[in-house]
């Protein structure tokens, strides 16, 4: 529709869209979803944890409200799409590079994502309007998306989280996505970096919308 009917001089809204990512801690949510299996009314259900992880942690939580204090680094844009030029083919498989420097030591339970869209002005007397659904902006009904790891990772201030997020579309069910996180935690101090060989962490999520 865009390529067929839109003239080059016209404006499309939203004009651009960006995907933001941040490593985060989410202890309360993690406990609520998994730790409660350890003891329910005095009974031990911990044997169900593995099955619960396979089911509960294979999909992101779309209605999550991320407290700013739970962000372990500064959120960054890992993907930006120009709505005038983006093609369907370019959305089939998207690889996003990221690198974060941890601000505060804590338990990293996963990543949070949110989006930002821009509405370019129609005239010189108008300003660009930005809608940002991040945790440091006014809450919207979209909130944030939480991607929980199977096993939380302990990180320290100065550590570097480096990796990729690969987003691929289902060839048959077009609104379904797969999101693969592949990253390493690199110790920030020289002493630790010499003694620790950072291993890669991979986690696939299924996004059903």
Short mmCIF file of C-alpha atoms in Angstrom, two decimals:
data_model
loop_
_atom_site.label_atom_id
_atom_site.label_comp_id
_atom_site.label_asym_id
_atom_site.label_seq_id
_atom_site.Cartn_x
_atom_site.Cartn_y
_atom_site.Cartn_z
CA UNK A 1 0.00 0.00 0.00
CA UNK A 2 2.75 2.46 0.93
CA UNK A 3 4.85 1.79 -2.16
CA UNK A 4 1.83 1.75 -4.46
CA UNK A 5 -0.03 4.87 -3.37
CA UNK A 6 2.30 7.15 -1.37
CA UNK A 7 3.96 10.08 -3.14
CA UNK A 8 7.61 10.82 -2.19
CA UNK A 9 6.81 14.28 -0.77
CA UNK A 10 4.16 12.98 1.66
CA UNK A 11 4.68 12.09 5.32
CA UNK A 12 3.90 8.76 6.90
CA UNK A 13 2.96 8.39 10.60
CA UNK A 14 4.63 7.09 12.60
CA UNK A 15 7.70 8.21 10.69
CA UNK A 16 10.14 5.92 12.49
CA UNK A 17 10.12 3.22 15.15
CA UNK A 18 12.92 2.17 17.49
CA UNK A 19 13.33 -0.88 19.70
CA UNK A 20 15.03 -0.34 23.07
CA UNK A 21 16.72 -2.94 25.24
CA UNK A 22 18.16 -3.04 28.76
CA UNK A 23 19.47 -5.79 31.08
CA UNK A 24 17.49 -5.84 34.29
CA UNK A 25 16.87 -7.49 37.61
CA UNK A 26 13.36 -8.78 38.34
CA UNK A 27 13.60 -10.65 41.62
CA UNK A 28 10.00 -10.20 42.73
CA UNK A 29 8.58 -11.35 39.40
CA UNK A 30 11.02 -14.27 39.18
CA UNK A 31 10.07 -15.38 42.69
CA UNK A 32 6.37 -15.05 41.94
CA UNK A 33 6.67 -17.25 38.84
CA UNK A 34 9.18 -19.87 39.98
CA UNK A 35 10.35 -19.77 43.59
CA UNK A 36 6.89 -20.39 45.00
CA UNK A 37 7.16 -23.99 43.74
CA UNK A 38 9.62 -24.68 46.58
CA UNK A 39 6.92 -24.50 49.21
CA UNK A 40 3.17 -24.28 48.79
CA UNK A 41 1.16 -24.71 51.98
CA UNK A 42 4.04 -26.66 53.45
CA UNK A 43 4.39 -28.96 50.43
CA UNK A 44 7.48 -29.20 48.20
CA UNK A 45 6.63 -28.82 44.50
CA UNK A 46 10.20 -28.08 43.39
CA UNK A 47 10.14 -31.08 41.04
CA UNK A 48 7.78 -29.02 38.84
CA UNK A 49 10.30 -26.21 38.40
CA UNK A 50 11.88 -27.59 35.26
CA UNK A 51 8.49 -27.97 33.58
CA UNK A 52 7.42 -24.54 34.81
CA UNK A 53 10.54 -22.96 33.32
CA UNK A 54 9.92 -24.57 29.95
CA UNK A 55 6.40 -23.17 29.89
CA UNK A 56 6.62 -19.84 31.71
CA UNK A 57 10.02 -18.65 30.55
CA UNK A 58 9.70 -19.49 26.86
CA UNK A 59 7.58 -16.38 26.24
CA UNK A 60 8.07 -12.74 27.24
CA UNK A 61 5.75 -10.98 29.68
CA UNK A 62 4.04 -8.22 27.70
CA UNK A 63 2.40 -6.30 30.56
CA UNK A 64 5.46 -5.83 32.73
CA UNK A 65 6.10 -2.53 34.54
CA UNK A 66 9.86 -2.14 34.86
CA UNK A 67 10.98 0.03 37.79
CA UNK A 68 13.80 2.36 36.71
CA UNK A 69 15.84 1.13 39.68
CA UNK A 70 15.81 -2.41 38.25
CA UNK A 71 17.69 -1.35 35.12
CA UNK A 72 21.27 -2.61 35.41
CA UNK A 73 22.58 -0.32 32.65
CA UNK A 74 21.41 2.52 30.47
CA UNK A 75 18.81 1.37 27.96
CA UNK A 76 19.84 1.66 24.34
CA UNK A 77 18.20 1.58 20.93
CA UNK A 78 19.18 -1.61 19.13
CA UNK A 79 16.94 -1.19 16.08
CA UNK A 80 15.51 1.77 14.19
CA UNK A 81 13.11 1.51 11.26
CA UNK A 82 12.35 4.27 8.79
CA UNK A 83 8.73 3.76 7.83
CA UNK A 84 9.25 5.33 4.41
CA UNK A 85 12.00 2.94 3.36
CA UNK A 86 11.69 -0.24 5.44
CA UNK A 87 10.82 -3.35 3.39
CA UNK A 88 8.98 -6.53 4.29
CA UNK A 89 12.03 -8.56 3.26
CA UNK A 90 14.28 -6.69 5.73
CA UNK A 91 11.98 -7.69 8.61
CA UNK A 92 12.23 -11.44 8.03
CA UNK A 93 15.44 -11.80 10.01
CA UNK A 94 16.84 -8.90 12.04
CA UNK A 95 20.13 -9.09 13.93
CA UNK A 96 20.60 -6.41 16.61
CA UNK A 97 24.01 -5.88 18.22
CA UNK A 98 24.21 -4.66 21.81
CA UNK A 99 26.81 -3.89 24.46
CA UNK A 100 26.02 -2.69 27.97
CA UNK A 101 28.26 -1.57 30.81
CA UNK A 102 26.69 -2.59 34.11
CA UNK A 103 26.03 0.38 36.44
CA UNK A 104 25.21 -1.55 39.59
CA UNK A 105 25.97 -5.05 40.79
CA UNK A 106 22.91 -7.25 41.16
CA UNK A 107 21.27 -10.41 39.87
CA UNK A 108 20.44 -10.15 36.19
CA UNK A 109 17.19 -11.99 35.52
CA UNK A 110 16.92 -11.03 31.87
CA UNK A 111 16.18 -8.16 29.51
CA UNK A 112 13.37 -5.66 29.06
CA UNK A 113 12.30 -4.08 25.79
CA UNK A 114 10.11 -1.17 24.81
CA UNK A 115 9.56 0.97 21.74
CA UNK A 116 9.68 4.59 20.66
CA UNK A 117 7.93 6.08 17.63
CA UNK A 118 8.38 9.49 16.05
CA UNK A 119 5.77 11.56 14.22
CA UNK A 120 7.51 14.01 11.90
CA UNK A 121 5.97 17.49 11.62
CA UNK A 122 3.72 18.34 8.69
CA UNK A 123 4.88 21.94 8.59
CA UNK A 124 7.69 24.23 9.74
CA UNK A 125 5.59 25.54 12.63
CA UNK A 126 5.19 22.05 14.12
CA UNK A 127 7.55 19.97 16.26
CA UNK A 128 8.34 16.28 16.05
CA UNK A 129 6.15 14.30 18.45
CA UNK A 130 7.79 11.34 20.21
CA UNK A 131 5.99 8.51 21.98
CA UNK A 132 8.38 6.56 24.20
CA UNK A 133 7.03 3.58 26.17
CA UNK A 134 10.16 3.18 28.32
CA UNK A 135 10.23 2.89 32.12
CA UNK A 136 11.39 6.50 32.58
CA UNK A 137 8.41 7.86 30.64
CA UNK A 138 4.73 8.14 31.46
CA UNK A 139 3.21 4.64 31.64
CA UNK A 140 1.22 3.55 28.60
CA UNK A 141 -1.02 0.52 28.11
CA UNK A 142 1.87 -1.14 26.23
CA UNK A 143 4.08 -1.07 29.35
CA UNK A 144 7.32 -3.06 28.80
CA UNK A 145 8.23 -6.61 27.74
CA UNK A 146 10.24 -8.80 30.13
CA UNK A 147 12.39 -11.66 28.82
CA UNK A 148 13.43 -13.89 31.74
CA UNK A 149 16.48 -16.13 31.57
CA UNK A 150 16.23 -19.74 32.75
CA UNK A 151 19.09 -19.14 35.19
CA UNK A 152 19.79 -15.64 36.57
CA UNK A 153 23.31 -14.28 36.19
CA UNK A 154 25.23 -12.38 38.86
CA UNK A 155 26.80 -9.21 37.48
CA UNK A 156 28.99 -6.53 39.01
CA UNK A 157 29.44 -2.84 38.30
CA UNK A 158 31.78 -2.42 35.35
CA UNK A 159 30.97 -5.79 33.77
CA UNK A 160 30.14 -5.71 30.07
CA UNK A 161 27.22 -7.57 28.52
CA UNK A 162 27.90 -8.03 24.82
CA UNK A 163 25.86 -9.96 22.30
CA UNK A 164 23.10 -10.06 19.74
CA UNK A 165 19.33 -10.21 19.61
CA UNK A 166 18.06 -11.99 16.49
CA UNK A 167 14.39 -11.49 15.64
CA UNK A 168 12.91 -13.75 12.96
CA UNK A 169 9.37 -13.99 11.61
CA UNK A 170 7.45 -17.22 11.34
CA UNK A 171 7.14 -17.96 7.59
CA UNK A 172 3.54 -19.18 7.99
CA UNK A 173 2.07 -17.32 10.99
CA UNK A 174 3.30 -13.83 10.15
CA UNK A 175 2.52 -12.21 13.50
CA UNK A 176 4.58 -14.80 15.36
CA UNK A 177 8.23 -14.06 16.08
CA UNK A 178 11.26 -15.79 17.52
CA UNK A 179 13.68 -13.73 19.59
CA UNK A 180 17.09 -15.27 20.23
CA UNK A 181 19.39 -13.67 22.80
CA UNK A 182 23.05 -14.66 22.53
CA UNK A 183 25.40 -12.83 24.87
CA UNK A 184 28.42 -12.97 27.17
CA UNK A 185 29.09 -11.31 30.51
CA UNK A 186 32.66 -10.00 30.42
CA UNK A 187 34.14 -9.14 33.84
CA UNK A 188 35.00 -5.48 34.19
CA UNK A 189 38.09 -5.80 36.37
CA UNK A 190 41.39 -6.90 34.82
CA UNK A 191 41.96 -9.43 37.60
CA UNK A 192 38.63 -11.17 37.01
CA UNK A 193 38.86 -10.97 33.23
CA UNK A 194 42.14 -12.92 33.32
CA UNK A 195 40.74 -15.67 35.54
CA UNK A 196 37.27 -15.98 34.01
CA UNK A 197 36.53 -17.23 30.51
CA UNK A 198 33.09 -15.77 29.73
CA UNK A 199 30.79 -18.39 28.31
CA UNK A 200 27.97 -17.59 25.92
CA UNK A 201 24.38 -17.56 27.17
CA UNK A 202 21.67 -18.34 24.64
CA UNK A 203 17.91 -18.17 25.13
CA UNK A 204 15.13 -18.45 22.56
CA UNK A 205 11.76 -16.79 23.16
CA UNK A 206 8.53 -17.28 21.24
CA UNK A 207 6.53 -14.10 20.75
CA UNK A 208 2.87 -14.80 19.98
CA UNK A 209 0.77 -11.70 19.21
#
